[in-house]
CSV table of C-alpha atoms and ligand atoms in Angstrom, one decimal:
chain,number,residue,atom,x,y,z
A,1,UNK,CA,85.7,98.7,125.3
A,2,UNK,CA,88.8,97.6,123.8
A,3,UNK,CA,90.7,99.3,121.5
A,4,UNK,CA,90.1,98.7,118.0
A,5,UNK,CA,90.4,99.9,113.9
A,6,UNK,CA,87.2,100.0,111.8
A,7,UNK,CA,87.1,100.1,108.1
A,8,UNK,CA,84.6,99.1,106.2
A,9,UNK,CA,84.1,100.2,102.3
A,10,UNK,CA,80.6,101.3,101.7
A,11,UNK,CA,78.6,99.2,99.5
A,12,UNK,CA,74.9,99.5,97.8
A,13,UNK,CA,72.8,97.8,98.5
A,14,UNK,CA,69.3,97.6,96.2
A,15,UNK,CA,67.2,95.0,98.8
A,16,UNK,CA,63.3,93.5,98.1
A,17,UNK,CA,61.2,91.5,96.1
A,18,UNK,CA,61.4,92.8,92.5
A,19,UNK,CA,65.1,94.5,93.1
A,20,UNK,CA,66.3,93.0,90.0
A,21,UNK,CA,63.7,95.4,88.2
A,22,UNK,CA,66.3,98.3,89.3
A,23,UNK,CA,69.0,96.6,87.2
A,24,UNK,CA,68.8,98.5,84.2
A,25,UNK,CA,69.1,102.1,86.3
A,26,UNK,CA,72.0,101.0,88.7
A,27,UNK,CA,74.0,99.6,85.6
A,28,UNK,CA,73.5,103.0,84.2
A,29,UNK,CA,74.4,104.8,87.8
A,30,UNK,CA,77.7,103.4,87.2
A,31,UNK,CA,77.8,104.7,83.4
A,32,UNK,CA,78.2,100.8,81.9
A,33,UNK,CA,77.1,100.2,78.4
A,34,UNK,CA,79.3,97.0,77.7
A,35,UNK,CA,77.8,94.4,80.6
A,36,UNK,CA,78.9,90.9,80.9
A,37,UNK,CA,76.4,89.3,82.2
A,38,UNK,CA,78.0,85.8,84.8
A,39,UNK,CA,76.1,82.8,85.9
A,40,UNK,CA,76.2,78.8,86.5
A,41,UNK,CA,74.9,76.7,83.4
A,42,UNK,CA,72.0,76.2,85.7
A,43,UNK,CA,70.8,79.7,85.9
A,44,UNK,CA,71.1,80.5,82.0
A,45,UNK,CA,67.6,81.7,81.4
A,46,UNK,CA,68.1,84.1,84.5
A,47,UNK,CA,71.1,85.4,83.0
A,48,UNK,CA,68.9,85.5,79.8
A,49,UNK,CA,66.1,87.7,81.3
A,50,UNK,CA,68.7,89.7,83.0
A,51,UNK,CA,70.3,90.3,79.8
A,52,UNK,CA,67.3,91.4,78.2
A,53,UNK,CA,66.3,93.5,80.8
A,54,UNK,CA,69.7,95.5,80.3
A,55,UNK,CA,68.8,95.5,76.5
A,56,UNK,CA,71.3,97.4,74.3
A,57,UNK,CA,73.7,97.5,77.9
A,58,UNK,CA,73.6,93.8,77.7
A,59,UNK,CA,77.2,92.6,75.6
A,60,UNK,CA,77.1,89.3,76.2
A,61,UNK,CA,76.6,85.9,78.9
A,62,UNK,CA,79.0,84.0,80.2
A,63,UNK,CA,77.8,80.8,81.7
A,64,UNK,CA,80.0,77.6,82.5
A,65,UNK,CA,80.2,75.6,85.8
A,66,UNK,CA,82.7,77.2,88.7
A,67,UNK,CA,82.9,75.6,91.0
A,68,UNK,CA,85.7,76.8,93.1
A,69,UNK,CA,86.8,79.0,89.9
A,70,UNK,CA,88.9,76.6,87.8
A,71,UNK,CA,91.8,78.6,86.5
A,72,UNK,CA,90.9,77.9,83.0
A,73,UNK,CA,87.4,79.3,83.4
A,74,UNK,CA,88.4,82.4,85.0
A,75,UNK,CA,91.0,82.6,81.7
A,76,UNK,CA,88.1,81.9,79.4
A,77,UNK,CA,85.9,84.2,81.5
A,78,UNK,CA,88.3,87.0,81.4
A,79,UNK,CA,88.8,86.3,77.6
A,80,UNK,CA,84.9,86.6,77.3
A,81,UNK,CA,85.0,90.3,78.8
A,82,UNK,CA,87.6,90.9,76.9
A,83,UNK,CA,86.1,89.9,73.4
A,84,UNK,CA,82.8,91.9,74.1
A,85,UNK,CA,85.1,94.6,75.6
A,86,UNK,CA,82.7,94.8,78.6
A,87,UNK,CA,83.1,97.8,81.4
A,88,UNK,CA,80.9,96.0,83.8
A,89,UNK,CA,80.0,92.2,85.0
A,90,UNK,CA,76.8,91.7,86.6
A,91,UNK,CA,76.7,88.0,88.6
A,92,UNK,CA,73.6,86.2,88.8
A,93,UNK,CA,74.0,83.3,91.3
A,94,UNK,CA,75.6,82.0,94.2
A,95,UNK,CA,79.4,82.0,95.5
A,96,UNK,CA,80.9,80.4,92.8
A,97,UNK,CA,79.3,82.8,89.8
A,98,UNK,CA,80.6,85.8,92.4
A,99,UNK,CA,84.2,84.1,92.2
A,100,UNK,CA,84.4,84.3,88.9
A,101,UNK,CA,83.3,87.6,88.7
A,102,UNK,CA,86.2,88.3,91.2
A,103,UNK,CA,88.6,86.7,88.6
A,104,UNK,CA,87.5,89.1,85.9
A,105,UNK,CA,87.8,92.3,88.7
A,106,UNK,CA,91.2,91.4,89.8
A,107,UNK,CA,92.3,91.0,86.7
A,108,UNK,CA,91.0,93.9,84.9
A,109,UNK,CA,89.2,96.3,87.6
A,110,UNK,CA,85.8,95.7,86.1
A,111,UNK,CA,83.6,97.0,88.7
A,112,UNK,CA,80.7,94.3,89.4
A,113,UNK,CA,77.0,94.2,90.1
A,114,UNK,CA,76.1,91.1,92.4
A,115,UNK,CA,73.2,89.8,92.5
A,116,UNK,CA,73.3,86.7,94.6
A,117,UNK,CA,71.2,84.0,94.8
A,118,UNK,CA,72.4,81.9,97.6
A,119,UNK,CA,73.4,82.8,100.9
A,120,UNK,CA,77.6,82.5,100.7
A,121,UNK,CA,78.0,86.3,101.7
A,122,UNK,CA,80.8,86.2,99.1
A,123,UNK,CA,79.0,89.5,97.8
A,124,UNK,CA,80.1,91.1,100.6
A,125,UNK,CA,84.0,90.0,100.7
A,126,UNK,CA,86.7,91.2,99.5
A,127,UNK,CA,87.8,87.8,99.6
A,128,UNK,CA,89.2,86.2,95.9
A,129,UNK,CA,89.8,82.5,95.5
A,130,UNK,CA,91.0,80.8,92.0
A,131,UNK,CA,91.6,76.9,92.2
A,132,UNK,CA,94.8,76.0,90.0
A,133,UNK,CA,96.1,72.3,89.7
A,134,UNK,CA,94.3,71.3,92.6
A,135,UNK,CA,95.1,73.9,95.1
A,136,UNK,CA,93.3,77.3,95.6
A,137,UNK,CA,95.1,80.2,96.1
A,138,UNK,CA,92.5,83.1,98.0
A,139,UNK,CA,93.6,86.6,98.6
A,140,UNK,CA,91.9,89.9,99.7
A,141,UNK,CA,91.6,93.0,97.0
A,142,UNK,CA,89.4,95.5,97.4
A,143,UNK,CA,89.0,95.8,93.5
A,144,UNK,CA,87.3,92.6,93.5
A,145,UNK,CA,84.5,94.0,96.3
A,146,UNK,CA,81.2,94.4,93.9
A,147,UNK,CA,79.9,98.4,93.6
A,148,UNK,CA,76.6,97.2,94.1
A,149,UNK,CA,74.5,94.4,95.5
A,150,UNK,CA,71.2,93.7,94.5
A,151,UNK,CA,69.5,91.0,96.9
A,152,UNK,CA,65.9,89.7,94.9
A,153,UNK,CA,64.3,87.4,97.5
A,154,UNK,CA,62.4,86.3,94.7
A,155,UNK,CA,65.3,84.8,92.8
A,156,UNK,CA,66.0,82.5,95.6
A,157,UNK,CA,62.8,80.7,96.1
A,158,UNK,CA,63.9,77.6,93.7
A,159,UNK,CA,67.0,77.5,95.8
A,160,UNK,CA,66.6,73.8,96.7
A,161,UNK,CA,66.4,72.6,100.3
A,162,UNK,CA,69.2,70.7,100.1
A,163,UNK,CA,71.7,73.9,99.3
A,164,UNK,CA,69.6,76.5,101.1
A,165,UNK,CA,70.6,74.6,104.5
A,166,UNK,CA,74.2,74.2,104.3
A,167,UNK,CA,74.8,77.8,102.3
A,168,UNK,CA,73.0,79.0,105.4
A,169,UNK,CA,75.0,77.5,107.7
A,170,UNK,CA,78.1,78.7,105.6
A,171,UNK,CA,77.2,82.3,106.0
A,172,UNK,CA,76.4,81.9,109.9
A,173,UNK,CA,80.0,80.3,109.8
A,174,UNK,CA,81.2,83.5,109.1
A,175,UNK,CA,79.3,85.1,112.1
A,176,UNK,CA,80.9,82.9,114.8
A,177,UNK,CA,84.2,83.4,113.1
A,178,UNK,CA,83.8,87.3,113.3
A,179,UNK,CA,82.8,87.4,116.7
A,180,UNK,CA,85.9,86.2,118.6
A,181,UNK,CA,88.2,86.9,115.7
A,182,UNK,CA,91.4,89.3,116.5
A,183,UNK,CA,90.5,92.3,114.4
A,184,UNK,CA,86.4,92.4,115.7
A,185,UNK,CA,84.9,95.9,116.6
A,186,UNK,CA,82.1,96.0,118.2
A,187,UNK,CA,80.1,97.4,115.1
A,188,UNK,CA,81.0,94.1,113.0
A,189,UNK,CA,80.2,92.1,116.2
A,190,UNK,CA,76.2,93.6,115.9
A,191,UNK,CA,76.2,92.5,111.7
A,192,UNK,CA,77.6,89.3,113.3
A,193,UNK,CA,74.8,88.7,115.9
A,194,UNK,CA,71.6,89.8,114.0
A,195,UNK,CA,73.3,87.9,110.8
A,196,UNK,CA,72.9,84.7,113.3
A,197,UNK,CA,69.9,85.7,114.5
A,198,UNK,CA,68.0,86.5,111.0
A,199,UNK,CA,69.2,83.2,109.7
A,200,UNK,CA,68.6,80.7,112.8
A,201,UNK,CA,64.9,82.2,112.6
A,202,UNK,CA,64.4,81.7,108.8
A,203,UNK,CA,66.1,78.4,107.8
A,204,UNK,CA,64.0,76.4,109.5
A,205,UNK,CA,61.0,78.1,107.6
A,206,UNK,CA,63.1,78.4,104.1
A,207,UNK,CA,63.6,74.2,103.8
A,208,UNK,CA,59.6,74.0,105.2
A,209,UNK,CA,58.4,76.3,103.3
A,210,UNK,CA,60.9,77.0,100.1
A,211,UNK,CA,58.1,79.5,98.4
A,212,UNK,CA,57.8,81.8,101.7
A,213,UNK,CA,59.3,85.1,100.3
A,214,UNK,CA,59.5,86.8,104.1
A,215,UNK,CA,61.4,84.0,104.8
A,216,UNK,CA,63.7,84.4,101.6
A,217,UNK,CA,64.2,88.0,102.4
A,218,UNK,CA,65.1,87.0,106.0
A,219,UNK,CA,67.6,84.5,105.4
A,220,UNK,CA,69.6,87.0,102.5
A,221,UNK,CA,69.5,89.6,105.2
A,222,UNK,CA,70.8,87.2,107.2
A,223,UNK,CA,73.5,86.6,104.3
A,224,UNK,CA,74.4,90.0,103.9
A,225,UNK,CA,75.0,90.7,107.7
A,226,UNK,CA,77.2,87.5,108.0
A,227,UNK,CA,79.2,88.5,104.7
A,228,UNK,CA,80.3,91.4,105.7
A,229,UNK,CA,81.8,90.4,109.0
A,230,UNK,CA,83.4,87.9,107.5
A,231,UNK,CA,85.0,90.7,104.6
A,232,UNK,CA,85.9,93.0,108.0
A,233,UNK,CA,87.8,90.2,110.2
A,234,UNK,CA,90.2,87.9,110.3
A,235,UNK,CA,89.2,83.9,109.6
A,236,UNK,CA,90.0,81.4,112.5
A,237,UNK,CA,90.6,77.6,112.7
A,238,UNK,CA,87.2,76.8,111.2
A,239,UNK,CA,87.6,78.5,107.9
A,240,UNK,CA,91.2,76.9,107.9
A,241,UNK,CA,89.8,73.4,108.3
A,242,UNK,CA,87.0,74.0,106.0
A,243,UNK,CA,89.4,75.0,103.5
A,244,UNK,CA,91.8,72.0,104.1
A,245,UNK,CA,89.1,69.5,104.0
A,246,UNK,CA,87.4,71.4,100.8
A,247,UNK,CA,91.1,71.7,98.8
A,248,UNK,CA,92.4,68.4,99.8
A,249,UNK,CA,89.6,66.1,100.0
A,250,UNK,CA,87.0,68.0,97.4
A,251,UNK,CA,84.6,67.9,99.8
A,252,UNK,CA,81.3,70.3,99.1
A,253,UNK,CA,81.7,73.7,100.3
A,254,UNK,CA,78.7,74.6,102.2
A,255,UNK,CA,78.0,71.2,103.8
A,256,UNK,CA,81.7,71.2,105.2
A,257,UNK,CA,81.5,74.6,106.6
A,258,UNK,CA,77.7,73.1,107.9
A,259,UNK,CA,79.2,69.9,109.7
A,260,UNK,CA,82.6,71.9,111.1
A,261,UNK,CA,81.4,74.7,112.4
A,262,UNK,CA,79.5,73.1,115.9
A,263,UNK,CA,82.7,71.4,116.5
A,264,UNK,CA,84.9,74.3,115.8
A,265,UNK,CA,82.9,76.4,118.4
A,266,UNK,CA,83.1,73.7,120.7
A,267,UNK,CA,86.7,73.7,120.4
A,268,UNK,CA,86.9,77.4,121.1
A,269,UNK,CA,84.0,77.9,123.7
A,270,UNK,CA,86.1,78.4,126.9
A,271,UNK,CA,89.0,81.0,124.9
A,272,UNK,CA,86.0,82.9,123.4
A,273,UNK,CA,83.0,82.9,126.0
A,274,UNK,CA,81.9,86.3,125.8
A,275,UNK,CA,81.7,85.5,121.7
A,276,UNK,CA,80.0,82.4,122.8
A,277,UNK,CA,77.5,84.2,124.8
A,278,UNK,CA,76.4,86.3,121.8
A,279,UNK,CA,76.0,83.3,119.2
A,280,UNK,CA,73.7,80.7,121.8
A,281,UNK,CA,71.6,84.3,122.4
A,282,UNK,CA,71.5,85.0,118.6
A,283,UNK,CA,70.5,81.1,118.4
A,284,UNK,CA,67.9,80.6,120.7
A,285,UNK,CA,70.0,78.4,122.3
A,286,UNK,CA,71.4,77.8,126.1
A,287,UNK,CA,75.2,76.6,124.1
A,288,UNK,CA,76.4,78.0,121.4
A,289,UNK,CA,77.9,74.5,120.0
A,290,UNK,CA,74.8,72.2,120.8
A,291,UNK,CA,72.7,75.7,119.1
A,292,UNK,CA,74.5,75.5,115.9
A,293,UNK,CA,74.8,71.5,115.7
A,294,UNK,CA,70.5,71.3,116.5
A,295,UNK,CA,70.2,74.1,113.7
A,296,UNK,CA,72.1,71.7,111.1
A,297,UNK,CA,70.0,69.1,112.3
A,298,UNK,CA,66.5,71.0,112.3
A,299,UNK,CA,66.9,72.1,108.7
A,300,UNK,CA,68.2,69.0,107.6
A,301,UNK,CA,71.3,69.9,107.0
A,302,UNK,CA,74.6,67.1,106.8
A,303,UNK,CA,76.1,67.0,110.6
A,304,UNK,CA,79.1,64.2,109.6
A,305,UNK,CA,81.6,64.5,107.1
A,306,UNK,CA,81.2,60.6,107.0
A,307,UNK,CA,78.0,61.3,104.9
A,308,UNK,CA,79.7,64.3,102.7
A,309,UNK,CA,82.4,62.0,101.3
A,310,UNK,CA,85.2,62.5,104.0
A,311,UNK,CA,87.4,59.6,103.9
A,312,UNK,CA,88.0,58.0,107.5
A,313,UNK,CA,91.8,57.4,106.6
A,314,UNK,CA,91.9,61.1,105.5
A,315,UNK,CA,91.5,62.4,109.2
A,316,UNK,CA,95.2,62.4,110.3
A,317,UNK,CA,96.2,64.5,106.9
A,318,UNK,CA,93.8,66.6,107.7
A,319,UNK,CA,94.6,67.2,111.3
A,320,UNK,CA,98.2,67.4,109.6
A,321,UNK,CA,97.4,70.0,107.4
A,322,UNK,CA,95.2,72.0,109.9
A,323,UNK,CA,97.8,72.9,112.3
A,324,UNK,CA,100.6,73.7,109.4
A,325,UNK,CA,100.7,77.6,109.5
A,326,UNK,CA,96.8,77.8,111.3
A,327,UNK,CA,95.2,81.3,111.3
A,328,UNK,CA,94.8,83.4,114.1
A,329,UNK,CA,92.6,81.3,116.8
A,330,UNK,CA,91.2,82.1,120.2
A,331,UNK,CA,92.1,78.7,121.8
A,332,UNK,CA,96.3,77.6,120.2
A,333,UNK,CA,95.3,75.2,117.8
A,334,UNK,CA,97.1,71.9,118.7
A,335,UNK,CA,97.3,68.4,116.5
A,336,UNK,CA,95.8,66.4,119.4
A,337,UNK,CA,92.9,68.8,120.1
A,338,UNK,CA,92.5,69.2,116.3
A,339,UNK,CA,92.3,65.1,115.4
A,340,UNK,CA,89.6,65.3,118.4
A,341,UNK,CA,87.7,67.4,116.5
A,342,UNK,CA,87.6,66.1,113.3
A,343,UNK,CA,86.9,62.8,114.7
A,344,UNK,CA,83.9,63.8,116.4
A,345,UNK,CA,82.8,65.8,113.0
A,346,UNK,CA,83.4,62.6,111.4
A,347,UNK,CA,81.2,60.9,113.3
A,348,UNK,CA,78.7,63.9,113.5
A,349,UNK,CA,78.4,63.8,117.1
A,350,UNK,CA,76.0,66.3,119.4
A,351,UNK,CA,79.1,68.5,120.8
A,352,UNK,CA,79.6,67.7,124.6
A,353,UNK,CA,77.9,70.0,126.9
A,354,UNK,CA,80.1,72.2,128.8
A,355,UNK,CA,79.8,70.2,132.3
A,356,UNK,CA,81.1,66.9,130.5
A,357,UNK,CA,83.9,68.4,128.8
B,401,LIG,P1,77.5,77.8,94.3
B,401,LIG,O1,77.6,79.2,93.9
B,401,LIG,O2,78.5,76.8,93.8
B,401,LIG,O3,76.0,77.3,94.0
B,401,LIG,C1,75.6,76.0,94.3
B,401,LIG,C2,74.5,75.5,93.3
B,401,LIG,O4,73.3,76.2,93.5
B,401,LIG,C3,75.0,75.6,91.9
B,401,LIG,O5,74.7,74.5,91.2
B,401,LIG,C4,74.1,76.8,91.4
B,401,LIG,O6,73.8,76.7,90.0
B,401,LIG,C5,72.8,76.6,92.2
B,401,LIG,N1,72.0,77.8,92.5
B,401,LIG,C6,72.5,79.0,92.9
B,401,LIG,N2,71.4,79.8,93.1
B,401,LIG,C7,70.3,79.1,92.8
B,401,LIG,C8,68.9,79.4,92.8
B,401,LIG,N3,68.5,80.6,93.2
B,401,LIG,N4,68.0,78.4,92.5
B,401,LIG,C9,68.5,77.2,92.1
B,401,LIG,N5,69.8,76.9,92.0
B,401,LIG,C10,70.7,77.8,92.4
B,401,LIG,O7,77.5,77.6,95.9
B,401,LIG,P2,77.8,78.7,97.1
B,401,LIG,O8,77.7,77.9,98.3
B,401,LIG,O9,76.9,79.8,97.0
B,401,LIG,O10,79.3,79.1,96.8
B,401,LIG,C11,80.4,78.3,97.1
B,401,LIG,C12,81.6,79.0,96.6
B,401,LIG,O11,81.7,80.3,97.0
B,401,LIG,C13,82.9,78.3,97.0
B,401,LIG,O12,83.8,78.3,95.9
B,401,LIG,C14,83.4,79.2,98.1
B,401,LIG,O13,84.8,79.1,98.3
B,401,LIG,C15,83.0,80.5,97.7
B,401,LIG,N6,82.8,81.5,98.8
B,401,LIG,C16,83.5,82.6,98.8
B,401,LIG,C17,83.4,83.5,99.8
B,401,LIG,C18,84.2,84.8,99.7
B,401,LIG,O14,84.1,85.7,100.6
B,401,LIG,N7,85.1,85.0,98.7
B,401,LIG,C19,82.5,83.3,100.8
B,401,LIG,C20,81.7,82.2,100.8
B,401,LIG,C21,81.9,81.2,99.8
């Protein structure tokens, strides 16, 4: 076994159908009477409910769009906790509502109660993003790392098809990443596999069968597992890419990380086999690439960035900007090797098998 440093804050975690009935007592645990409550415009009568259900604890809801945490939301979300003079935010929804929960935490050190409804993993990160003039600046703080997480299946199961895919592709994106990233212990390398493993087996029953609670409670295992891998390790050149092509071309953030990631691992597979190994195992899969690309394609999930709004003139910027100051990466990232890849993500090509390569 190699030699290796593992530290990993402790989180709570309140898991099960009906969790969000234990809001009330683990908003008291943490001695909060003055609760922000965060979500998407979409999810207002959630936040609503959740309000009530905090009663007199409940000081206020914030609910504007976030995509990628505008700068000038997280200021008027940060003025909103400040106005109500909260001592706690509770976030109700998906990545996004959990970034600007993150704004308000770095900023002030208001602890946070997350209680996601997609499957980003961003509950689980320590991992802050805010998006100003265009360009997102991401850091790590562990002030920003919610106190508790409350995972309610049951909130999930109007998560449309069309997002439950890709955000589950995003958090098994993390996964891969963690397993043949520099800083891996064996410990994060088991959330890693059975993160894979408990999404792979629920998508495909989450976009058939959007009501199946079992399935729900899978895949947000599956969410948690791959989240905190990704908050313990370093990212590699898929997260890089996936954040070039988000920032510079505004592509969608799950559905990049969903058409990316077989090509990425294909790019990797013969610097990382033993990680490559693990993921086609936790796939049900003889390849790791081909496994993750057929996933995409089982749950009906983008596989081109042709059909997410990538521009095919974009593809040598992109490249460009890929290889500029890349993150640690199993194979050297190169521009040549790079431009390959995106071209074949482009054109959402099955990844070669191993023999044709
Ligand atoms: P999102 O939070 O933007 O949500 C996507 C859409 O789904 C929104 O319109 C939202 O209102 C809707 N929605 C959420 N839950 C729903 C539900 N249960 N039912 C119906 N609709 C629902 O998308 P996301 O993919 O969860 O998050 C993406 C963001 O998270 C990006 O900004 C990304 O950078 C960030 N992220 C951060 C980390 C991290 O560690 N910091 C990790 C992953 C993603």
């Amino acid at each position: 076994m190699h030699r290796f440093v593992h530290d990993q804050p402790s989180m709570r975690v309140i898991f099960g159908a009906g969790a969000i009935d234990r809001l009330p007592d683990e908003v008291q645990r943490l001695g909060a009477r003055r609760v922000l409550v965060l979500a998407s415009p979409g999810r207002r009568p959630v936040a609503d409910a959740a309000a009530g259900r905090l009663g007199a604890a409940a000081a206020g809801v914030f609910a504007e769009p976030s995509i990628h945490v505008p700068i000038e939301v997280a200021r008027a979300a940060r003025e909103a906790a400040r106005q109500v003079d909260a001592d706690c935010c509770v976030t109700i929804g998906g990545g996004s509502t959990i970034g600007l929960g993150k704004a308000i935490a770095l900023d002030s050190g208001l602890p946070i109660v997350a209680v996601p409804t997609t499957y980003s993993g961003s509950e689980m990160t320590p991992i802050h993003g805010i998006t100003d003039r265009g360009a997102k600046r991401t850091g790590r703080d562990p002030k920003v790392l919610p106190k508790v997480v409350v995972y309610d299946p049951a909130l999930t199961v109007g998560l449309p098809r069309h997002i439950s895919g890709p955000s589950g592709m995003n958090a098994i994106a993390h996964a891969v990443e963690a397993l043949y990233a520099p800083d891996a212990t064996p410990i994060v390398s088991l959330f890693a596999a059975d993160g894979i493993r408990a999404l792979a087996r629920s998508l495909p029953i989450v976009v058939r069968e959007p009501a199946n609670l079992d399935a729900r409670a899978d895949a947000l295992y599956g969410a948690w597992l791959c989240g905190t891998a990704l908050g313990a390790t370093s990212m590699g050149l898929h997260h890089k890419l996936c954040h070039t092509l988000g920032g510079s071309f505004n592509l969608p953030h799950a559905e990049v990380h969903t058409v990316v990631l077989p090509h990425a691992a294909a790019f990797n597979r013969a610097a990382a086999p033993d990680a490559m190994r693990v993921i086609a195992d936790a796939l049900g899969a003889d390849e790791a690439a081909q496994g993750l690309y057929d996933l995409a394609a089982r749950i009906g999930a983008p596989v081109a960035l042709k059909e997410i709004g990538m521009p095919a003139d974009g593809l040598d910027r992109a490249a460009r900007l890929a290889t500029e100051q890349p993150y640690a990466n199993p194979r050297p990232v190169d521009y040549a090797g790079v431009r390959q890849l995106l071209e074949d993500a482009y054109r959402g090509l099955r990844p070669r098998a191993i023999a044709d390569c």
